[in-house]
């Protein structure tokens, strides 16, 4: 290694965001510990050892994170079109009978991995690549339509699996990037308002349809107008009427609330959570979508606050600082896209466990059990670190 290579490595070392790195490793460690706790009561030895697989994927993810961080993010941006096409190919393959693997009524797995997870990162890369090169006169409705189509294609494919939660986070993530790039702001504002109205419409129609005073025939007709699948309607109904079916569709949400509330200020201690150990909070959900209640019960309010603070001050704030310091449009958009993707995941996951939002099945970043999800989240952190390391001096900045 010559002097120039040594200096480059030193600059990368100095530009590394250590708060982001240490917070990521802390969250991953917490995730492994609580996946182990949540799995401890499973009947099968294989299921009790799920935490080992989580550890293996975390180690592999850390290697990927380091490699991506040391590579200039512009190299990945140059390949964004190819990455996008590969992503679309995998999303199509996973829907094909005999190729994609179906579990629990959904066809989401391809060779043991979930293509929908890296698809989110692929969309962010492509959108950042397109928006980062735009001139002022190109920030028009035409660009907005182009981005909408490029985002809509993978979103529709993901919905066909079906995976509503993953498809939903693509929308607000891309919208945040479009707002930052100031693409047709008036049109974008109207589109955002329309999305809010659609959400309000869906909630209102389901509320009327599921009201006890609505005749069955009328209810069935109203539900057809929503376009929602039966299981999605049940989730919205559970959100709107939480006490209507506490031992059926509302069971997981109810037990989740009990777990969160019973933790008290300091919790019952690691591995001592009653709700999941006694099986009240089902084992099949306590390791992934509903792992936050396990943490809240065992570590209490203090532990929950620590976890949320770790996300806020260890991931979001450093991510925003990285974006602000980056002098390249593409790097700014890339960093903020990843930060907003994580925010959506965290807000929706924790929100659904305390009934702030309907249940959508989104995992908690770095915490929930899931190999593909862990790999993609670690890769996303690698991209953020790459922007931190390589984004200090570059081409041009947004025009004010």
mmCIF file of C-alpha atoms in Angstrom:
data_model
loop_
_atom_site.group_PDB
_atom_site.id
_atom_site.type_symbol
_atom_site.label_atom_id
_atom_site.label_comp_id
_atom_site.label_asym_id
_atom_site.label_seq_id
_atom_site.Cartn_x
_atom_site.Cartn_y
_atom_site.Cartn_z
ATOM 1 C CA UNK A 1 0.000 0.000 0.000
ATOM 2 C CA UNK A 2 1.575 3.319 -1.109
ATOM 3 C CA UNK A 3 1.269 6.693 0.582
ATOM 4 C CA UNK A 4 -1.694 7.792 -1.552
ATOM 5 C CA UNK A 5 -3.705 4.675 -0.683
ATOM 6 C CA UNK A 6 -2.868 5.173 2.987
ATOM 7 C CA UNK A 7 -4.117 8.771 2.866
ATOM 8 C CA UNK A 8 -7.347 7.706 1.128
ATOM 9 C CA UNK A 9 -7.980 5.061 3.759
ATOM 10 C CA UNK A 10 -7.288 7.603 6.504
ATOM 11 C CA UNK A 11 -9.781 10.058 4.983
ATOM 12 C CA UNK A 12 -12.421 7.328 4.827
ATOM 13 C CA UNK A 13 -11.732 6.448 8.456
ATOM 14 C CA UNK A 14 -12.041 10.091 9.545
ATOM 15 C CA UNK A 15 -15.228 10.691 7.526
ATOM 16 C CA UNK A 16 -17.003 7.609 8.881
ATOM 17 C CA UNK A 17 -20.042 8.541 10.953
ATOM 18 C CA UNK A 18 -19.254 6.667 14.149
ATOM 19 C CA UNK A 19 -22.517 7.546 15.869
ATOM 20 C CA UNK A 20 -24.424 5.909 13.012
ATOM 21 C CA UNK A 21 -22.124 2.874 13.031
ATOM 22 C CA UNK A 22 -22.252 2.290 16.784
ATOM 23 C CA UNK A 23 -26.015 2.843 16.906
ATOM 24 C CA UNK A 24 -26.532 0.345 14.076
ATOM 25 C CA UNK A 25 -24.432 -2.285 15.859
ATOM 26 C CA UNK A 26 -26.276 -1.599 19.134
ATOM 27 C CA UNK A 27 -29.668 -2.057 17.471
ATOM 28 C CA UNK A 28 -28.536 -5.266 15.769
ATOM 29 C CA UNK A 29 -27.296 -6.617 19.095
ATOM 30 C CA UNK A 30 -30.604 -5.764 20.769
ATOM 31 C CA UNK A 31 -32.420 -7.444 17.907
ATOM 32 C CA UNK A 32 -30.494 -10.704 18.266
ATOM 33 C CA UNK A 33 -30.995 -10.727 22.042
ATOM 34 C CA UNK A 34 -34.750 -10.226 21.812
ATOM 35 C CA UNK A 35 -35.245 -12.615 18.920
ATOM 36 C CA UNK A 36 -33.573 -15.155 21.217
ATOM 37 C CA UNK A 37 -35.878 -14.181 24.080
ATOM 38 C CA UNK A 38 -38.994 -14.377 21.882
ATOM 39 C CA UNK A 39 -37.920 -17.769 20.482
ATOM 40 C CA UNK A 40 -37.088 -19.294 23.864
ATOM 41 C CA UNK A 41 -40.529 -20.859 24.355
ATOM 42 C CA UNK A 42 -40.908 -22.401 20.891
ATOM 43 C CA UNK A 43 -41.533 -26.147 20.894
ATOM 44 C CA UNK A 44 -39.152 -26.985 18.056
ATOM 45 C CA UNK A 45 -35.393 -26.801 18.589
ATOM 46 C CA UNK A 46 -35.065 -25.351 15.088
ATOM 47 C CA UNK A 47 -37.449 -22.507 15.951
ATOM 48 C CA UNK A 48 -35.725 -21.888 19.284
ATOM 49 C CA UNK A 49 -32.477 -21.384 17.370
ATOM 50 C CA UNK A 50 -33.819 -18.756 14.970
ATOM 51 C CA UNK A 51 -31.625 -16.212 16.715
ATOM 52 C CA UNK A 52 -28.532 -18.033 15.424
ATOM 53 C CA UNK A 53 -29.676 -17.473 11.844
ATOM 54 C CA UNK A 54 -30.340 -13.832 12.724
ATOM 55 C CA UNK A 55 -26.767 -13.565 14.050
ATOM 56 C CA UNK A 56 -25.360 -15.128 10.874
ATOM 57 C CA UNK A 57 -27.268 -12.699 8.654
ATOM 58 C CA UNK A 58 -26.151 -9.813 10.878
ATOM 59 C CA UNK A 59 -22.482 -10.780 10.440
ATOM 60 C CA UNK A 60 -22.965 -11.148 6.678
ATOM 61 C CA UNK A 61 -24.831 -7.825 6.634
ATOM 62 C CA UNK A 62 -21.964 -6.133 8.512
ATOM 63 C CA UNK A 63 -19.508 -7.337 5.838
ATOM 64 C CA UNK A 64 -21.796 -5.995 3.100
ATOM 65 C CA UNK A 65 -22.179 -2.716 4.991
ATOM 66 C CA UNK A 66 -18.408 -2.224 5.202
ATOM 67 C CA UNK A 67 -17.850 -3.057 1.533
ATOM 68 C CA UNK A 68 -20.614 -0.713 0.402
ATOM 69 C CA UNK A 69 -19.418 2.062 2.724
ATOM 70 C CA UNK A 70 -15.874 1.898 1.350
ATOM 71 C CA UNK A 71 -17.169 2.055 -2.239
ATOM 72 C CA UNK A 72 -18.105 5.478 -3.581
ATOM 73 C CA UNK A 73 -21.919 5.586 -3.724
ATOM 74 C CA UNK A 74 -21.671 7.093 -7.223
ATOM 75 C CA UNK A 75 -20.559 3.675 -8.463
ATOM 76 C CA UNK A 76 -23.856 2.203 -7.232
ATOM 77 C CA UNK A 77 -25.744 5.122 -8.765
ATOM 78 C CA UNK A 78 -24.186 4.345 -12.150
ATOM 79 C CA UNK A 79 -25.499 0.795 -11.835
ATOM 80 C CA UNK A 80 -28.958 1.858 -10.592
ATOM 81 C CA UNK A 81 -30.661 1.088 -13.920
ATOM 82 C CA UNK A 82 -29.220 -2.436 -14.027
ATOM 83 C CA UNK A 83 -30.064 -2.972 -10.351
ATOM 84 C CA UNK A 84 -33.635 -1.835 -11.042
ATOM 85 C CA UNK A 85 -34.042 -4.290 -13.940
ATOM 86 C CA UNK A 86 -32.655 -7.164 -11.857
ATOM 87 C CA UNK A 87 -35.042 -6.173 -9.075
ATOM 88 C CA UNK A 88 -38.035 -6.230 -11.447
ATOM 89 C CA UNK A 89 -36.966 -9.620 -12.788
ATOM 90 C CA UNK A 90 -36.873 -11.134 -9.304
ATOM 91 C CA UNK A 91 -40.254 -9.607 -8.440
ATOM 92 C CA UNK A 92 -41.744 -11.212 -11.553
ATOM 93 C CA UNK A 93 -40.055 -14.577 -10.919
ATOM 94 C CA UNK A 94 -41.341 -14.744 -7.344
ATOM 95 C CA UNK A 95 -44.937 -14.600 -8.660
ATOM 96 C CA UNK A 96 -44.457 -17.540 -11.002
ATOM 97 C CA UNK A 97 -45.811 -20.886 -9.739
ATOM 98 C CA UNK A 98 -43.035 -23.430 -9.383
ATOM 99 C CA UNK A 99 -40.396 -20.719 -8.975
ATOM 100 C CA UNK A 100 -41.609 -18.442 -6.198
ATOM 101 C CA UNK A 101 -42.169 -20.050 -2.804
ATOM 102 C CA UNK A 102 -45.543 -19.603 -1.120
ATOM 103 C CA UNK A 103 -45.993 -19.512 2.653
ATOM 104 C CA UNK A 104 -49.020 -18.519 4.736
ATOM 105 C CA UNK A 105 -51.031 -17.529 1.655
ATOM 106 C CA UNK A 106 -48.367 -15.232 0.187
ATOM 107 C CA UNK A 107 -45.829 -15.800 -2.573
ATOM 108 C CA UNK A 108 -42.913 -13.680 -1.383
ATOM 109 C CA UNK A 109 -39.842 -15.938 -1.336
ATOM 110 C CA UNK A 110 -37.346 -16.729 -4.076
ATOM 111 C CA UNK A 111 -34.596 -19.185 -3.133
ATOM 112 C CA UNK A 112 -35.200 -18.423 0.539
ATOM 113 C CA UNK A 113 -34.978 -14.639 0.148
ATOM 114 C CA UNK A 114 -37.630 -11.926 -0.218
ATOM 115 C CA UNK A 115 -37.085 -9.852 -3.402
ATOM 116 C CA UNK A 116 -39.454 -7.155 -2.130
ATOM 117 C CA UNK A 117 -36.925 -6.095 0.522
ATOM 118 C CA UNK A 118 -33.985 -5.170 -1.780
ATOM 119 C CA UNK A 119 -36.560 -3.725 -4.192
ATOM 120 C CA UNK A 120 -37.089 -0.802 -1.802
ATOM 121 C CA UNK A 121 -33.388 0.037 -1.886
ATOM 122 C CA UNK A 122 -33.300 -0.425 -5.659
ATOM 123 C CA UNK A 123 -36.130 2.087 -6.150
ATOM 124 C CA UNK A 124 -34.381 4.649 -3.918
ATOM 125 C CA UNK A 125 -31.150 4.265 -5.906
ATOM 126 C CA UNK A 126 -32.907 4.766 -9.234
ATOM 127 C CA UNK A 127 -34.988 7.739 -8.087
ATOM 128 C CA UNK A 128 -31.915 9.420 -6.565
ATOM 129 C CA UNK A 129 -30.018 8.793 -9.805
ATOM 130 C CA UNK A 130 -32.733 10.415 -11.944
ATOM 131 C CA UNK A 131 -33.530 13.366 -9.678
ATOM 132 C CA UNK A 132 -29.905 14.117 -8.882
ATOM 133 C CA UNK A 133 -29.116 14.872 -12.546
ATOM 134 C CA UNK A 134 -32.101 17.087 -13.299
ATOM 135 C CA UNK A 135 -31.777 20.690 -14.441
ATOM 136 C CA UNK A 136 -34.161 23.343 -13.134
ATOM 137 C CA UNK A 137 -36.391 23.276 -16.258
ATOM 138 C CA UNK A 138 -36.772 19.481 -15.948
ATOM 139 C CA UNK A 139 -38.475 19.641 -12.544
ATOM 140 C CA UNK A 140 -41.862 19.222 -14.170
ATOM 141 C CA UNK A 141 -44.984 17.073 -14.272
ATOM 142 C CA UNK A 142 -43.330 14.892 -16.914
ATOM 143 C CA UNK A 143 -40.605 13.922 -14.455
ATOM 144 C CA UNK A 144 -43.190 13.338 -11.733
ATOM 145 C CA UNK A 145 -45.102 11.001 -14.057
ATOM 146 C CA UNK A 146 -41.906 9.146 -14.989
ATOM 147 C CA UNK A 147 -40.957 8.600 -11.346
ATOM 148 C CA UNK A 148 -44.525 7.554 -10.573
ATOM 149 C CA UNK A 149 -44.445 4.856 -13.252
ATOM 150 C CA UNK A 150 -41.005 3.582 -12.238
ATOM 151 C CA UNK A 151 -42.148 3.362 -8.613
ATOM 152 C CA UNK A 152 -45.596 2.025 -9.443
ATOM 153 C CA UNK A 153 -44.393 -1.023 -11.409
ATOM 154 C CA UNK A 154 -42.522 -2.689 -8.494
ATOM 155 C CA UNK A 155 -45.242 -1.526 -6.078
ATOM 156 C CA UNK A 156 -47.921 -3.342 -8.107
ATOM 157 C CA UNK A 157 -45.763 -6.483 -8.344
ATOM 158 C CA UNK A 158 -45.250 -6.421 -4.568
ATOM 159 C CA UNK A 159 -48.998 -5.951 -4.034
ATOM 160 C CA UNK A 160 -49.599 -9.077 -6.128
ATOM 161 C CA UNK A 161 -47.593 -11.234 -3.682
ATOM 162 C CA UNK A 162 -49.544 -9.834 -1.674
ATOM 163 C CA UNK A 163 -47.466 -7.559 0.570
ATOM 164 C CA UNK A 164 -49.389 -4.355 1.240
ATOM 165 C CA UNK A 165 -47.040 -3.070 3.971
ATOM 166 C CA UNK A 166 -43.899 -3.151 1.822
ATOM 167 C CA UNK A 167 -45.707 -1.569 -1.134
ATOM 168 C CA UNK A 168 -47.077 1.205 1.097
ATOM 169 C CA UNK A 169 -43.668 2.406 2.330
ATOM 170 C CA UNK A 170 -42.457 2.980 -1.236
ATOM 171 C CA UNK A 171 -45.008 5.772 -1.745
ATOM 172 C CA UNK A 172 -44.088 8.131 1.113
ATOM 173 C CA UNK A 173 -40.376 7.393 0.667
ATOM 174 C CA UNK A 174 -40.383 8.434 -2.987
ATOM 175 C CA UNK A 175 -42.713 11.373 -2.254
ATOM 176 C CA UNK A 176 -40.209 12.716 0.291
ATOM 177 C CA UNK A 177 -37.450 12.548 -2.333
ATOM 178 C CA UNK A 178 -39.657 14.337 -4.886
ATOM 179 C CA UNK A 179 -40.482 17.105 -2.386
ATOM 180 C CA UNK A 180 -36.787 17.575 -1.622
ATOM 181 C CA UNK A 181 -35.969 17.820 -5.336
ATOM 182 C CA UNK A 182 -38.890 20.257 -5.818
ATOM 183 C CA UNK A 183 -40.451 18.300 -8.671
ATOM 184 C CA UNK A 184 -43.709 19.966 -9.790
ATOM 185 C CA UNK A 185 -44.466 21.100 -6.216
ATOM 186 C CA UNK A 186 -48.079 22.149 -6.872
ATOM 187 C CA UNK A 187 -48.937 18.905 -8.644
ATOM 188 C CA UNK A 188 -47.123 16.924 -5.973
ATOM 189 C CA UNK A 189 -49.027 18.736 -3.249
ATOM 190 C CA UNK A 190 -52.340 17.941 -4.949
ATOM 191 C CA UNK A 191 -51.291 14.286 -5.389
ATOM 192 C CA UNK A 192 -50.413 14.057 -1.698
ATOM 193 C CA UNK A 193 -53.772 15.556 -0.758
ATOM 194 C CA UNK A 194 -55.533 13.018 -3.001
ATOM 195 C CA UNK A 195 -53.652 10.165 -1.312
ATOM 196 C CA UNK A 196 -54.799 11.430 2.094
ATOM 197 C CA UNK A 197 -58.368 11.632 0.793
ATOM 198 C CA UNK A 198 -58.162 8.053 -0.525
ATOM 199 C CA UNK A 199 -56.990 6.837 2.889
ATOM 200 C CA UNK A 200 -59.816 8.758 4.567
ATOM 201 C CA UNK A 201 -62.259 7.299 2.032
ATOM 202 C CA UNK A 202 -61.138 3.719 2.708
ATOM 203 C CA UNK A 203 -61.391 4.159 6.481
ATOM 204 C CA UNK A 204 -64.811 5.807 6.198
ATOM 205 C CA UNK A 205 -66.257 3.150 3.876
ATOM 206 C CA UNK A 206 -64.988 0.272 6.046
ATOM 207 C CA UNK A 207 -66.321 2.035 9.135
ATOM 208 C CA UNK A 208 -69.793 2.393 7.604
ATOM 209 C CA UNK A 209 -69.770 -1.124 6.147
ATOM 210 C CA UNK A 210 -68.782 -2.711 9.444
ATOM 211 C CA UNK A 211 -71.150 -0.665 11.561
ATOM 212 C CA UNK A 212 -73.622 -2.965 13.325
ATOM 213 C CA UNK A 213 -76.540 -0.950 11.968
ATOM 214 C CA UNK A 214 -75.537 -1.521 8.310
ATOM 215 C CA UNK A 215 -77.496 -4.335 6.593
ATOM 216 C CA UNK A 216 -75.329 -7.269 5.351
ATOM 217 C CA UNK A 217 -76.181 -6.683 1.679
ATOM 218 C CA UNK A 218 -75.276 -2.996 1.941
ATOM 219 C CA UNK A 219 -72.099 -3.854 3.816
ATOM 220 C CA UNK A 220 -70.964 -6.286 1.138
ATOM 221 C CA UNK A 221 -71.569 -3.736 -1.599
ATOM 222 C CA UNK A 222 -69.658 -1.008 0.258
ATOM 223 C CA UNK A 223 -66.651 -3.273 0.825
ATOM 224 C CA UNK A 224 -66.439 -3.962 -2.915
ATOM 225 C CA UNK A 225 -65.954 -0.227 -3.427
ATOM 226 C CA UNK A 226 -62.820 -0.251 -1.256
ATOM 227 C CA UNK A 227 -60.872 -2.687 -3.453
ATOM 228 C CA UNK A 228 -59.358 -4.235 -0.327
ATOM 229 C CA UNK A 229 -58.842 -7.966 0.182
ATOM 230 C CA UNK A 230 -60.719 -9.727 2.986
ATOM 231 C CA UNK A 231 -57.713 -9.888 5.318
ATOM 232 C CA UNK A 232 -56.994 -6.191 4.720
ATOM 233 C CA UNK A 233 -60.601 -5.299 5.544
ATOM 234 C CA UNK A 234 -60.323 -7.296 8.769
ATOM 235 C CA UNK A 235 -57.180 -5.404 9.737
ATOM 236 C CA UNK A 236 -58.838 -2.040 9.149
ATOM 237 C CA UNK A 237 -61.924 -3.215 11.050
ATOM 238 C CA UNK A 238 -59.739 -4.289 13.970
ATOM 239 C CA UNK A 239 -58.145 -0.837 13.974
ATOM 240 C CA UNK A 240 -61.496 0.969 13.891
ATOM 241 C CA UNK A 241 -63.313 -1.370 16.316
ATOM 242 C CA UNK A 242 -60.555 -2.781 18.572
ATOM 243 C CA UNK A 243 -62.882 -4.401 21.117
ATOM 244 C CA UNK A 244 -65.248 -6.082 18.680
ATOM 245 C CA UNK A 245 -63.288 -9.335 18.226
ATOM 246 C CA UNK A 246 -60.658 -9.513 21.017
ATOM 247 C CA UNK A 247 -60.169 -13.273 20.630
ATOM 248 C CA UNK A 248 -60.196 -13.357 16.829
ATOM 249 C CA UNK A 249 -58.785 -10.816 14.392
ATOM 250 C CA UNK A 250 -58.070 -8.363 17.198
ATOM 251 C CA UNK A 251 -56.240 -10.884 19.367
ATOM 252 C CA UNK A 252 -52.635 -10.024 18.432
ATOM 253 C CA UNK A 253 -53.208 -6.284 18.759
ATOM 254 C CA UNK A 254 -54.903 -6.727 22.136
ATOM 255 C CA UNK A 255 -52.125 -8.932 23.530
ATOM 256 C CA UNK A 256 -49.566 -6.506 22.157
ATOM 257 C CA UNK A 257 -51.145 -3.630 24.089
ATOM 258 C CA UNK A 258 -51.243 -5.722 27.255
ATOM 259 C CA UNK A 259 -47.546 -6.579 26.848
ATOM 260 C CA UNK A 260 -46.547 -2.953 26.314
ATOM 261 C CA UNK A 261 -48.603 -1.757 29.281
ATOM 262 C CA UNK A 262 -47.585 -4.517 31.688
ATOM 263 C CA UNK A 263 -43.882 -3.707 31.346
ATOM 264 C CA UNK A 264 -44.265 -0.716 33.642
ATOM 265 C CA UNK A 265 -41.405 1.714 34.093
ATOM 266 C CA UNK A 266 -38.481 -0.716 34.237
ATOM 267 C CA UNK A 267 -39.859 -3.938 32.798
ATOM 268 C CA UNK A 268 -39.956 -7.507 34.066
ATOM 269 C CA UNK A 269 -36.394 -8.322 33.099
ATOM 270 C CA UNK A 270 -34.763 -9.888 30.051
ATOM 271 C CA UNK A 271 -36.374 -13.204 29.159
ATOM 272 C CA UNK A 272 -39.132 -12.749 31.769
ATOM 273 C CA UNK A 273 -41.945 -11.419 29.589
ATOM 274 C CA UNK A 274 -45.199 -13.186 30.493
ATOM 275 C CA UNK A 275 -47.164 -12.427 27.329
ATOM 276 C CA UNK A 276 -44.870 -14.263 24.938
ATOM 277 C CA UNK A 277 -43.536 -16.875 27.384
ATOM 278 C CA UNK A 278 -47.060 -18.002 28.236
ATOM 279 C CA UNK A 279 -48.103 -17.898 24.582
ATOM 280 C CA UNK A 280 -50.619 -15.066 24.890
ATOM 281 C CA UNK A 281 -48.634 -13.110 22.318
ATOM 282 C CA UNK A 282 -48.281 -15.794 19.602
ATOM 283 C CA UNK A 283 -44.744 -17.019 18.938
ATOM 284 C CA UNK A 284 -45.180 -16.716 15.176
ATOM 285 C CA UNK A 285 -45.514 -12.915 15.444
ATOM 286 C CA UNK A 286 -43.521 -12.106 18.596
ATOM 287 C CA UNK A 287 -40.205 -12.629 16.776
ATOM 288 C CA UNK A 288 -40.941 -10.311 13.849
ATOM 289 C CA UNK A 289 -43.864 -7.896 13.450
ATOM 290 C CA UNK A 290 -44.684 -7.797 17.178
ATOM 291 C CA UNK A 291 -41.208 -7.884 18.691
ATOM 292 C CA UNK A 292 -41.545 -4.358 20.102
ATOM 293 C CA UNK A 293 -44.104 -5.517 22.743
ATOM 294 C CA UNK A 294 -41.577 -8.172 23.849
ATOM 295 C CA UNK A 295 -38.983 -5.439 24.394
ATOM 296 C CA UNK A 296 -41.510 -3.114 26.063
ATOM 297 C CA UNK A 297 -42.630 -5.803 28.514
ATOM 298 C CA UNK A 298 -39.131 -6.975 29.431
ATOM 299 C CA UNK A 299 -37.393 -3.570 29.515
ATOM 300 C CA UNK A 300 -40.379 -1.380 30.355
ATOM 301 C CA UNK A 301 -40.925 2.251 29.474
ATOM 302 C CA UNK A 302 -37.245 3.040 30.064
ATOM 303 C CA UNK A 303 -36.101 0.376 27.605
ATOM 304 C CA UNK A 304 -38.687 1.408 25.002
ATOM 305 C CA UNK A 305 -37.593 5.029 25.312
ATOM 306 C CA UNK A 306 -33.957 3.958 24.941
ATOM 307 C CA UNK A 307 -34.789 2.015 21.775
ATOM 308 C CA UNK A 308 -36.728 4.911 20.221
ATOM 309 C CA UNK A 309 -33.947 7.344 21.218
ATOM 310 C CA UNK A 310 -31.401 5.066 19.587
ATOM 311 C CA UNK A 311 -33.368 5.271 16.370
ATOM 312 C CA UNK A 312 -33.889 9.031 16.675
ATOM 313 C CA UNK A 313 -30.447 10.209 17.775
ATOM 314 C CA UNK A 314 -28.408 7.305 16.436
ATOM 315 C CA UNK A 315 -29.959 6.775 12.988
ATOM 316 C CA UNK A 316 -32.287 9.624 11.933
ATOM 317 C CA UNK A 317 -30.225 12.583 13.175
ATOM 318 C CA UNK A 318 -26.871 11.306 11.803
ATOM 319 C CA UNK A 319 -28.633 10.441 8.538
ATOM 320 C CA UNK A 320 -29.980 13.983 8.206
ATOM 321 C CA UNK A 321 -26.562 15.437 9.049
ATOM 322 C CA UNK A 322 -24.970 13.231 6.389
ATOM 323 C CA UNK A 323 -27.498 14.513 3.834
ATOM 324 C CA UNK A 324 -26.943 18.161 4.806
ATOM 325 C CA UNK A 325 -23.150 17.851 4.618
ATOM 326 C CA UNK A 326 -23.202 16.083 1.261
ATOM 327 C CA UNK A 327 -22.471 18.510 -1.578
ATOM 328 C CA UNK A 328 -23.936 16.272 -4.252
ATOM 329 C CA UNK A 329 -27.638 16.308 -5.166
ATOM 330 C CA UNK A 330 -27.726 12.551 -5.694
ATOM 331 C CA UNK A 331 -26.085 11.857 -2.348
ATOM 332 C CA UNK A 332 -28.534 14.122 -0.513
ATOM 333 C CA UNK A 333 -31.515 12.378 -2.089
ATOM 334 C CA UNK A 334 -30.043 8.942 -1.466
ATOM 335 C CA UNK A 335 -29.385 9.627 2.215
ATOM 336 C CA UNK A 336 -32.791 11.204 2.844
ATOM 337 C CA UNK A 337 -34.585 8.434 0.956
ATOM 338 C CA UNK A 338 -32.997 5.819 3.211
ATOM 339 C CA UNK A 339 -33.708 7.834 6.364
ATOM 340 C CA UNK A 340 -37.370 8.243 5.412
ATOM 341 C CA UNK A 341 -37.688 4.553 4.514
ATOM 342 C CA UNK A 342 -36.449 3.656 7.995
ATOM 343 C CA UNK A 343 -38.760 6.218 9.586
ATOM 344 C CA UNK A 344 -41.775 4.702 7.807
ATOM 345 C CA UNK A 345 -40.855 1.219 8.967
ATOM 346 C CA UNK A 346 -40.292 2.249 12.574
ATOM 347 C CA UNK A 347 -43.352 4.502 12.861
ATOM 348 C CA UNK A 348 -45.706 1.946 11.305
ATOM 349 C CA UNK A 349 -44.297 -1.055 13.181
ATOM 350 C CA UNK A 350 -44.346 0.527 16.631
ATOM 351 C CA UNK A 351 -47.586 2.361 15.822
ATOM 352 C CA UNK A 352 -49.451 -0.831 14.943
ATOM 353 C CA UNK A 353 -48.381 -2.523 18.200
ATOM 354 C CA UNK A 354 -49.999 0.290 20.219
ATOM 355 C CA UNK A 355 -52.937 0.803 17.818
ATOM 356 C CA UNK A 356 -51.904 4.146 16.377
ATOM 357 C CA UNK A 357 -52.064 2.712 12.849
ATOM 358 C CA UNK A 358 -53.690 -0.425 11.377
ATOM 359 C CA UNK A 359 -51.696 -3.664 11.349
ATOM 360 C CA UNK A 360 -49.741 -3.916 8.086
ATOM 361 C CA UNK A 361 -47.083 -6.533 8.812
ATOM 362 C CA UNK A 362 -43.984 -4.322 8.533
ATOM 363 C CA UNK A 363 -40.903 -5.477 10.497
ATOM 364 C CA UNK A 364 -38.875 -3.319 12.883
ATOM 365 C CA UNK A 365 -35.465 -2.408 11.371
ATOM 366 C CA UNK A 366 -32.470 -4.296 12.845
ATOM 367 C CA UNK A 367 -34.728 -5.892 15.471
ATOM 368 C CA UNK A 368 -37.334 -8.125 13.817
ATOM 369 C CA UNK A 369 -36.338 -11.631 12.785
ATOM 370 C CA UNK A 370 -35.791 -11.941 9.034
ATOM 371 C CA UNK A 371 -32.612 -12.638 7.103
ATOM 372 C CA UNK A 372 -33.349 -10.693 3.919
ATOM 373 C CA UNK A 373 -34.628 -7.702 5.871
ATOM 374 C CA UNK A 374 -31.505 -7.658 8.051
ATOM 375 C CA UNK A 375 -29.215 -7.802 5.005
ATOM 376 C CA UNK A 376 -31.047 -4.967 3.243
ATOM 377 C CA UNK A 377 -31.080 -2.745 6.332
ATOM 378 C CA UNK A 378 -27.344 -3.246 6.834
ATOM 379 C CA UNK A 379 -26.738 -2.524 3.150
ATOM 380 C CA UNK A 380 -28.796 0.668 3.520
ATOM 381 C CA UNK A 381 -26.529 1.718 6.395
ATOM 382 C CA UNK A 382 -23.563 1.010 4.160
ATOM 383 C CA UNK A 383 -24.985 3.385 1.546
ATOM 384 C CA UNK A 384 -25.491 6.066 4.218
ATOM 385 C CA UNK A 385 -21.890 5.630 5.366
ATOM 386 C CA UNK A 386 -20.715 5.824 1.758
ATOM 387 C CA UNK A 387 -22.458 9.195 1.390
ATOM 388 C CA UNK A 388 -20.848 10.316 4.668
ATOM 389 C CA UNK A 389 -17.391 9.218 3.491
ATOM 390 C CA UNK A 390 -17.466 10.230 -0.174
ATOM 391 C CA UNK A 391 -20.069 13.000 -0.358
ATOM 392 C CA UNK A 392 -18.112 15.908 1.110
ATOM 393 C CA UNK A 393 -16.739 17.152 -2.222
ATOM 394 C CA UNK A 394 -18.585 16.622 -5.464
ATOM 395 C CA UNK A 395 -20.324 18.087 -8.493
ATOM 396 C CA UNK A 396 -23.090 20.607 -7.692
ATOM 397 C CA UNK A 397 -25.701 21.632 -5.170
ATOM 398 C CA UNK A 398 -29.420 22.351 -5.396
ATOM 399 C CA UNK A 399 -30.205 25.744 -6.846
ATOM 400 C CA UNK A 400 -32.101 27.968 -4.465
#
